[in-house]
PDB file of C-alpha atoms in Angstrom:
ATOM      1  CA  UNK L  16     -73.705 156.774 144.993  1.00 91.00           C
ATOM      2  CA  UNK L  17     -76.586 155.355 146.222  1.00 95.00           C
ATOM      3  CA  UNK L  18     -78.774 155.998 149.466  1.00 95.00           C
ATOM      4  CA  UNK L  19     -81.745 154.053 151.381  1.00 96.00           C
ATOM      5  CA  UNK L  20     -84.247 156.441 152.717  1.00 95.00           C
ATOM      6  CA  UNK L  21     -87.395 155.645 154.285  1.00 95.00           C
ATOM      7  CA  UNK L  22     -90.722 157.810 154.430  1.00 93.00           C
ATOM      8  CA  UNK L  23     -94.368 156.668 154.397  1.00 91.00           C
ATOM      9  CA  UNK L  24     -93.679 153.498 156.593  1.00 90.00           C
ATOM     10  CA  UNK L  25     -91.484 152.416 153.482  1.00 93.00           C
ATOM     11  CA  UNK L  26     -88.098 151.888 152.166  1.00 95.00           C
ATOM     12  CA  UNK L  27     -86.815 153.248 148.872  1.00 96.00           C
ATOM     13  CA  UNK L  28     -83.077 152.578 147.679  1.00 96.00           C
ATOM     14  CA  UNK L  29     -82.298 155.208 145.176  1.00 95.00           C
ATOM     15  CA  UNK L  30     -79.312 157.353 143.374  1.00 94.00           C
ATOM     16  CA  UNK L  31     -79.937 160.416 141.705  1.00 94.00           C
ATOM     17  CA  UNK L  32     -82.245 160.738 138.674  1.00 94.00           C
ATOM     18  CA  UNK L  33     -84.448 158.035 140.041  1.00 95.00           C
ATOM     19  CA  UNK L  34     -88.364 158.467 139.631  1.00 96.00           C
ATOM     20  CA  UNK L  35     -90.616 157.371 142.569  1.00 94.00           C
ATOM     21  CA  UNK L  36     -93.815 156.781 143.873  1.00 95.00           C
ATOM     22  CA  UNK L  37     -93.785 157.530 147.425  1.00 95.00           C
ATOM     23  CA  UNK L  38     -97.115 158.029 150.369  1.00 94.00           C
ATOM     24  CA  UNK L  39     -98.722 161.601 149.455  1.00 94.00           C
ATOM     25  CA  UNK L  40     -96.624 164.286 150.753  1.00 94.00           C
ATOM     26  CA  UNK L  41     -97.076 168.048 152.135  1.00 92.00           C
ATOM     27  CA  UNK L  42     -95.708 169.325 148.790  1.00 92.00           C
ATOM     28  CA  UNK L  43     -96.739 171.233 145.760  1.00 92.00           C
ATOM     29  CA  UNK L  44     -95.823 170.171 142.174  1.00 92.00           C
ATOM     30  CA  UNK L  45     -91.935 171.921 141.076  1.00 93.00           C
ATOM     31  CA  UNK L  46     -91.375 172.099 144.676  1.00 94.00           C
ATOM     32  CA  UNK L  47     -87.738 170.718 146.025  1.00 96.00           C
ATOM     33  CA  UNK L  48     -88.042 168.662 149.338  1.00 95.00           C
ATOM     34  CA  UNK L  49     -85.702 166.912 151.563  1.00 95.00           C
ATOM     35  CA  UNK L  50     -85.725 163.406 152.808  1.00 95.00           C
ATOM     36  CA  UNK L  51     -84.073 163.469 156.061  1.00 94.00           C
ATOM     37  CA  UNK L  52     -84.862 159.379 157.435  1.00 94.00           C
ATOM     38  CA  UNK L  53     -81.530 158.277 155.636  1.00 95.00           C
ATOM     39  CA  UNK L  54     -81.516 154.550 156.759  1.00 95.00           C
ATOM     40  CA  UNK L  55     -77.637 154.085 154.543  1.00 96.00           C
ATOM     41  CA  UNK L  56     -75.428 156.084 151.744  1.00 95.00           C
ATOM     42  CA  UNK L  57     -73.405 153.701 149.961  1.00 93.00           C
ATOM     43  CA  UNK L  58     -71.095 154.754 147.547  1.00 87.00           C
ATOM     44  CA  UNK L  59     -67.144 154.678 147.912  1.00 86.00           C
ATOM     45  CA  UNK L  60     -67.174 153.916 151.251  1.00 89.00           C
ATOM     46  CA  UNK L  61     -70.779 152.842 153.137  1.00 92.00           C
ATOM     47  CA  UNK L  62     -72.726 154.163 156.332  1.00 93.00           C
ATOM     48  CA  UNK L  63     -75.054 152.633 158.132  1.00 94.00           C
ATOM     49  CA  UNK L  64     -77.321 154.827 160.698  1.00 91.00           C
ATOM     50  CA  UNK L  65     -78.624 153.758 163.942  1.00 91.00           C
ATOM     51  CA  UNK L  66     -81.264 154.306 162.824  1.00 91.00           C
ATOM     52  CA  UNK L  67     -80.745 157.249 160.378  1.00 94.00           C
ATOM     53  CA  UNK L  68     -76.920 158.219 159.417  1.00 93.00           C
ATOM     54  CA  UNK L  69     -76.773 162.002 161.081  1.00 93.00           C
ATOM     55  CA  UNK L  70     -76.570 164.957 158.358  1.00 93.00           C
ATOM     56  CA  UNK L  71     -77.148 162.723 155.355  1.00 94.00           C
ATOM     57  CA  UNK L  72     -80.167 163.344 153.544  1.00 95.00           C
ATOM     58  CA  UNK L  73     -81.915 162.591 149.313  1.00 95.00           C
ATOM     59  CA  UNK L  74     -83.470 165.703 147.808  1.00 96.00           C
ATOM     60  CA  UNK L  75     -85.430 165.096 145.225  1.00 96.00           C
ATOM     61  CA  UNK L  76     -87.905 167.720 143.045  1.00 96.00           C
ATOM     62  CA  UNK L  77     -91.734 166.874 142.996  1.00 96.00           C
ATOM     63  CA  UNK L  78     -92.419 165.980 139.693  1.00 96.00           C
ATOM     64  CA  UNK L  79     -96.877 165.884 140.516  1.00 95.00           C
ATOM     65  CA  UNK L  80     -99.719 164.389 142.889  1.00 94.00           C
ATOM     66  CA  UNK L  81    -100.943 161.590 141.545  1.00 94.00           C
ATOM     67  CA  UNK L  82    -103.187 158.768 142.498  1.00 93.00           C
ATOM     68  CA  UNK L  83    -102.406 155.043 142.219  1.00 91.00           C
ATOM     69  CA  UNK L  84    -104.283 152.453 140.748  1.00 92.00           C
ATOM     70  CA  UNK L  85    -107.806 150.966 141.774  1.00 91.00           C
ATOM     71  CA  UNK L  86    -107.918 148.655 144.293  1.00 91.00           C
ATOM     72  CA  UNK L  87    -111.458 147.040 144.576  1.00 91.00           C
ATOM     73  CA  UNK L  88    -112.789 145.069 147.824  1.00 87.00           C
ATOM     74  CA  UNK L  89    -115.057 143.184 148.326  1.00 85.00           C
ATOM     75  CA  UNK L  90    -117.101 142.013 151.390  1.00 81.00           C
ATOM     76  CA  UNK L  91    -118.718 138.872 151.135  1.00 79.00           C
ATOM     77  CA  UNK L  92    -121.963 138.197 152.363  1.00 74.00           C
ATOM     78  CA  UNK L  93    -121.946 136.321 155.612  1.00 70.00           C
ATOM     79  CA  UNK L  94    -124.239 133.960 157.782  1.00 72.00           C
ATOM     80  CA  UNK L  95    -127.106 135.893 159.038  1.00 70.00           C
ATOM     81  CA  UNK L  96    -126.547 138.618 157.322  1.00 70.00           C
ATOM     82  CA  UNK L  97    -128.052 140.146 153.843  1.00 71.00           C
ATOM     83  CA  UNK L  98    -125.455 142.451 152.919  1.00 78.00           C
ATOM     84  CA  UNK L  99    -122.229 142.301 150.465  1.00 81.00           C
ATOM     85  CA  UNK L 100    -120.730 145.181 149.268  1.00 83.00           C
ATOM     86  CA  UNK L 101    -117.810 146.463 146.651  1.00 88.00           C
ATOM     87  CA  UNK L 102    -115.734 149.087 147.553  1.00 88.00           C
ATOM     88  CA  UNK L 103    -112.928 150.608 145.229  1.00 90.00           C
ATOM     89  CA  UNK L 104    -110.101 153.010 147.091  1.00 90.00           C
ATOM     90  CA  UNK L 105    -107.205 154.614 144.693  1.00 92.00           C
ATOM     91  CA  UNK L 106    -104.186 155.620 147.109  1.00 92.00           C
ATOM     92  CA  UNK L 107    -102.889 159.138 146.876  1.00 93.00           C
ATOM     93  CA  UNK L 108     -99.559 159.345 145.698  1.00 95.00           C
ATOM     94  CA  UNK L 109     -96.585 162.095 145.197  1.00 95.00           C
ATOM     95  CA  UNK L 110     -94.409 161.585 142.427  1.00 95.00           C
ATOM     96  CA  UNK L 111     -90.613 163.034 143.275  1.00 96.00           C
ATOM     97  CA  UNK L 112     -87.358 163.151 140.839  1.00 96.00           C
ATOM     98  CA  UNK L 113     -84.363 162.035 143.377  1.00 96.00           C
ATOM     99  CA  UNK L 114     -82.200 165.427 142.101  1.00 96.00           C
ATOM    100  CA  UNK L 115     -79.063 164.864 145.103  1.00 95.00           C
ATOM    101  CA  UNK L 116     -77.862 162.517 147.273  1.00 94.00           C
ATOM    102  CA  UNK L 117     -76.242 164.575 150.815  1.00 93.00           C
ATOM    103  CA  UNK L 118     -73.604 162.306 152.930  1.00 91.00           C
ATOM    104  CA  UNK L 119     -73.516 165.500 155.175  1.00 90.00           C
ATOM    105  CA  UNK L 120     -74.472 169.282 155.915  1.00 91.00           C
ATOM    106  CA  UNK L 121     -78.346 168.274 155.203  1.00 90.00           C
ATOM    107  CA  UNK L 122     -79.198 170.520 158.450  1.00 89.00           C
ATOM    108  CA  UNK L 123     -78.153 173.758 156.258  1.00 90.00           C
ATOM    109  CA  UNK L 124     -78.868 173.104 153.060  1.00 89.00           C
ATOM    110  CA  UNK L 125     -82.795 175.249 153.541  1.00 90.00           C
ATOM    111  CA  UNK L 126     -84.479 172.580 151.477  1.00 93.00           C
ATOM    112  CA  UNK L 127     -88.116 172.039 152.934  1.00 92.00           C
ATOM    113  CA  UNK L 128     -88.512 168.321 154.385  1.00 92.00           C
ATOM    114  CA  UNK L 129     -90.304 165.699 152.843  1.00 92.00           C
ATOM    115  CA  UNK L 130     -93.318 165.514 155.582  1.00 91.00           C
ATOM    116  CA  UNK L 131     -96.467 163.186 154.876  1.00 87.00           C
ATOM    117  CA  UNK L 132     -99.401 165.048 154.391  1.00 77.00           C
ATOM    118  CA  UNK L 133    -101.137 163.626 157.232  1.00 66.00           C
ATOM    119  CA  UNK L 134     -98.327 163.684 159.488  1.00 59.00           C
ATOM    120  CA  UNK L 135     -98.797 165.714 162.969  1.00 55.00           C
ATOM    121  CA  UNK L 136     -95.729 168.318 161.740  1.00 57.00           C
ATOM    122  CA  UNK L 137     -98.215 168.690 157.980  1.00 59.00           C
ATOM    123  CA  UNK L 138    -101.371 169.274 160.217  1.00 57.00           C
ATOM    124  CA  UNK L 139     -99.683 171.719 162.548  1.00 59.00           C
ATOM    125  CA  UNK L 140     -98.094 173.972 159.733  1.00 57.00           C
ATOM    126  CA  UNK L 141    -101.303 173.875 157.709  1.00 60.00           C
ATOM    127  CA  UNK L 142    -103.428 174.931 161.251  1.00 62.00           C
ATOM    128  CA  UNK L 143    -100.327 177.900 161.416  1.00 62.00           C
ATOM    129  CA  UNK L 144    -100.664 179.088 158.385  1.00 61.00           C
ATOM    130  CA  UNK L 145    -104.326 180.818 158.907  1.00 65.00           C
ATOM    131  CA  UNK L 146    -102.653 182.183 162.479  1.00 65.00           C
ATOM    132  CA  UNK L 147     -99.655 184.361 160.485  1.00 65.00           C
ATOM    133  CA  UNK L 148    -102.382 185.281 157.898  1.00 63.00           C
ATOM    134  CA  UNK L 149    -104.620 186.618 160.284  1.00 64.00           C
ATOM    135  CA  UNK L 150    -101.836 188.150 162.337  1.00 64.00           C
ATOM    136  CA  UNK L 151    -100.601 189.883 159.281  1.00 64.00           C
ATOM    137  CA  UNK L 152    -103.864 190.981 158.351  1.00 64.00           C
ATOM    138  CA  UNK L 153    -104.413 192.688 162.085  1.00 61.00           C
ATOM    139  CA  UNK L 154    -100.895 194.530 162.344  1.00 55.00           C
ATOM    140  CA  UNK L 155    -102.466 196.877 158.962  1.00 54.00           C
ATOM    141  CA  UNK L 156    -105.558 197.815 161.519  1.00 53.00           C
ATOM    142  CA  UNK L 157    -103.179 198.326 164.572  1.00 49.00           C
ATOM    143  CA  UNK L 158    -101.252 201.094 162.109  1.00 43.00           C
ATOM    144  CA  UNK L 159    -104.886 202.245 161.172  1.00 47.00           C
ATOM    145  CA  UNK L 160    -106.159 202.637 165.062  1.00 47.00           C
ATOM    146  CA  UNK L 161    -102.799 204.832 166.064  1.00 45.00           C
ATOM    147  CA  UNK L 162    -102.853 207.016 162.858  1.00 41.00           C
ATOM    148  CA  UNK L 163    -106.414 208.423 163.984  1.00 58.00           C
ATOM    149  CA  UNK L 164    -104.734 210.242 167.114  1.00 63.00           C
ATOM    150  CA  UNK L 165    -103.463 213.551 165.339  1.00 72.00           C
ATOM    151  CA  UNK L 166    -100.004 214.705 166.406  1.00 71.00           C
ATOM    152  CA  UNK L 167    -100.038 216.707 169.315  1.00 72.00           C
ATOM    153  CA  UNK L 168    -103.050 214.714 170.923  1.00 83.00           C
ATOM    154  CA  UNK L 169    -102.960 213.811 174.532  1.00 88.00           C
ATOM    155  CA  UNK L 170    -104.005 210.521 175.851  1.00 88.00           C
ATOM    156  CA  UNK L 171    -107.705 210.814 176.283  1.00 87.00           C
ATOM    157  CA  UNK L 172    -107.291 207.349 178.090  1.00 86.00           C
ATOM    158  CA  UNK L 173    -105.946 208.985 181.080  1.00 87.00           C
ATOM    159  CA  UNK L 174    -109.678 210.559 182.035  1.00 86.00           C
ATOM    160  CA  UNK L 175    -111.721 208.229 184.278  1.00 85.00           C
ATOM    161  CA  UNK L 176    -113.847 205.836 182.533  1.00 82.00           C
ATOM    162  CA  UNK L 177    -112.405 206.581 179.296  1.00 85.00           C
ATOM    163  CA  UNK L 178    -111.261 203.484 177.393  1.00 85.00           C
ATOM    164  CA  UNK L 179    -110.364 203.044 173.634  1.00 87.00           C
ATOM    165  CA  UNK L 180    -113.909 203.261 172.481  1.00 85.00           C
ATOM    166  CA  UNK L 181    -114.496 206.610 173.571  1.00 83.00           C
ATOM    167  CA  UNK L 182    -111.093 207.740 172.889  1.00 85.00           C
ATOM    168  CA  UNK L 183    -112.536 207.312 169.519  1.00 86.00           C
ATOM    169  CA  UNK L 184    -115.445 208.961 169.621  1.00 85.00           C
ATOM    170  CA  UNK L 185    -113.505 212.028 170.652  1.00 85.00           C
ATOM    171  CA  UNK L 186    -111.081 211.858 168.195  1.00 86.00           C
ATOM    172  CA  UNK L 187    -113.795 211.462 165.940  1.00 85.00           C
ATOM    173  CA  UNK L 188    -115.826 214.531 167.147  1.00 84.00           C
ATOM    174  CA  UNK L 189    -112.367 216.653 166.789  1.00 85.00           C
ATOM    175  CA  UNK L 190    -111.417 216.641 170.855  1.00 87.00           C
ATOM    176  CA  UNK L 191    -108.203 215.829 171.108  1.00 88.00           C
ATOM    177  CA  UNK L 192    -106.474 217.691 173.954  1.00 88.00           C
ATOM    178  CA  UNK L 193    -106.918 218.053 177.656  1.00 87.00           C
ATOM    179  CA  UNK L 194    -107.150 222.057 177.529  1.00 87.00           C
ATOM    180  CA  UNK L 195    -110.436 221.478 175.104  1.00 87.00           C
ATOM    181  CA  UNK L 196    -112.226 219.477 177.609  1.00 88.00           C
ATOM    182  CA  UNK L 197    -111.117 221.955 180.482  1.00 86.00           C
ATOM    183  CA  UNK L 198    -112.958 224.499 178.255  1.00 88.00           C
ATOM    184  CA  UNK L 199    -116.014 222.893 178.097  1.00 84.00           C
ATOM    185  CA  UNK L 200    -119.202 225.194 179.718  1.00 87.00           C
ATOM    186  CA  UNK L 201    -122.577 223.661 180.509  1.00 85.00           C
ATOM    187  CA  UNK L 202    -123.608 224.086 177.283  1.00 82.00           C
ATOM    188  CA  UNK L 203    -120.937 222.037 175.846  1.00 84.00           C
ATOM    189  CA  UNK L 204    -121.117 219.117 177.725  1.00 84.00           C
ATOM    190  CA  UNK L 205    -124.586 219.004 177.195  1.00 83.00           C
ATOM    191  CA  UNK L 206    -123.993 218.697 173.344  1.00 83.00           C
ATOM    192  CA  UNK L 207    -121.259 216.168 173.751  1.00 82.00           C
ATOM    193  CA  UNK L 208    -123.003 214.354 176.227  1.00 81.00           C
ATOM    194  CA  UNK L 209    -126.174 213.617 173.910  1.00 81.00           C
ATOM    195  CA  UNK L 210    -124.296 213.902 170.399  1.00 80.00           C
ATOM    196  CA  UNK L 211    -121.909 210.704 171.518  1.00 80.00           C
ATOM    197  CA  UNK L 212    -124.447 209.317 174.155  1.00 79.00           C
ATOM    198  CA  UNK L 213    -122.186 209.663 177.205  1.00 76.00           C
ATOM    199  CA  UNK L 214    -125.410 209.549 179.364  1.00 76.00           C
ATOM    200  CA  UNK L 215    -124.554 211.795 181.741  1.00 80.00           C
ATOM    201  CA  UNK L 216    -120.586 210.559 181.867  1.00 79.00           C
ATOM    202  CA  UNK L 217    -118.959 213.490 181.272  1.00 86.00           C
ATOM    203  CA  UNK L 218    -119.971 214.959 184.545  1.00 84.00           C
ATOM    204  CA  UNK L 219    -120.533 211.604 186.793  1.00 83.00           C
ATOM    205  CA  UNK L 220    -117.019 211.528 186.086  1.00 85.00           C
ATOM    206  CA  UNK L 221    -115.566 215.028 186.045  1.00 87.00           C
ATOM    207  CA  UNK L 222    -113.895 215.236 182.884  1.00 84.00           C
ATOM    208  CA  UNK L 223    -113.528 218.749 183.358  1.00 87.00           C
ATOM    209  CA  UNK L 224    -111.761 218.663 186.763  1.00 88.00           C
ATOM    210  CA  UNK L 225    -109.509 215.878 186.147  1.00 87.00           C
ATOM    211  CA  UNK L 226    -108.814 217.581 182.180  1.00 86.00           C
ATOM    212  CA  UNK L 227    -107.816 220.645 184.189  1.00 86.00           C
ATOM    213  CA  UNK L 228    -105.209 219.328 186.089  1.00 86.00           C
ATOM    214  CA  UNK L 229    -104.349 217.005 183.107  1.00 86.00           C
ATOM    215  CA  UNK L 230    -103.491 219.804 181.428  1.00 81.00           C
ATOM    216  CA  UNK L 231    -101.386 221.854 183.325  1.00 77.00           C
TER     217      UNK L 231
END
């Protein structure tokens, strides 16, 4: 059984055990990846796609990333100008064992695709990949920021012109219900008001009023 599959601009006829040199791809050495541009599987009986033949698809185990051989050019010096120059380019390759050969059910087989590592789809998973890592790395400090609220504590939020920030700073300085605030005398909210520099907040804003009634 033998299948024509195309990826890098090129065309590859292969069967299984094959060894190829193919455009670098978006894969890591031992990895097993998926070639899903099936031009034709030939075998006992042959399909042709229009232009790929739906479901079929060559997997195929990447064997290393290599780099091909050394191509020099050079640029000849030309009329009116002083200036040649030698340039040598070696093109990155990946080097895959074809391992299977799918007439159909490639769609659920979970093999990662063969995708060129400058490809739009390579760019856009490598540009996700910092997103989930950073989103993973947030949900920990999330936990952290609702484990500081003791159980029992009442939203401190629901005081005027109290936002997370200086939810915190109660918390922090051990005020954690309504009832406390309520309790407060002159004495108090002078010693909260400079020890977390609420400049004058605390009664601009009537904590103790609206904690009273909060509390109730």
């Amino acid at each position: 059984m033998f299948a024509v599959l195309k990826t890098g601009g090129k065309q590859y006829k292969v069967q299984a055990g094959d060894v190829l040199r193919v455009e670098k791809l978006a894969a890591d050495a031992g990895e097993k990846i998926q070639f899903n541009d099936v031009l034709m599987v030939g075998g006992d009986k042959t399909v042709v796609g229009a232009p790929f033949v739906d479901g079929a698809a060559v997997q195929a185990d990447v064997i290393d990333q290599i780099k091909g051989e050394k191509l020099i050019k050079f640029v000849k010096r030309r009329r009116k100008h002083s200036s040649k120059r030698t340039v040598g380019h070696r093109q990155k390759l990946t080097l895959v064992r074809i391992t299977d050969i799918l007439a159909s059910g490639a769609d659920k087989s979970g093999v990662k695709a063969a995708i060129g590592s400058g490809s739009v789809a390579a760019v856009a998973v490598a540009a996700a990949a910092p997103k989930k890592a950073a989103a993973k790395k947030a949900a920990p400090k999330k936990a952290e920021a609702a484990a500081e609220a003791p159980a029992g504590a009442d939203d401190l939020k629901k005081l005027s012109g109290v936002g997370p920030a200086l939810e915190k700073k109660l918390l922090a300085a051990g005020v954690t219900t309504f009832a406390q605030i309520a309790a407060w005398s002159e004495a108090d909210i002078a010693e909260f008001d400079e020890k977390l520099s609420f400049k004058g907040r605390i009664e601009r804003e009537g904590w103790v009023a609206q904690a009273a009634e909060l509390a109730k």
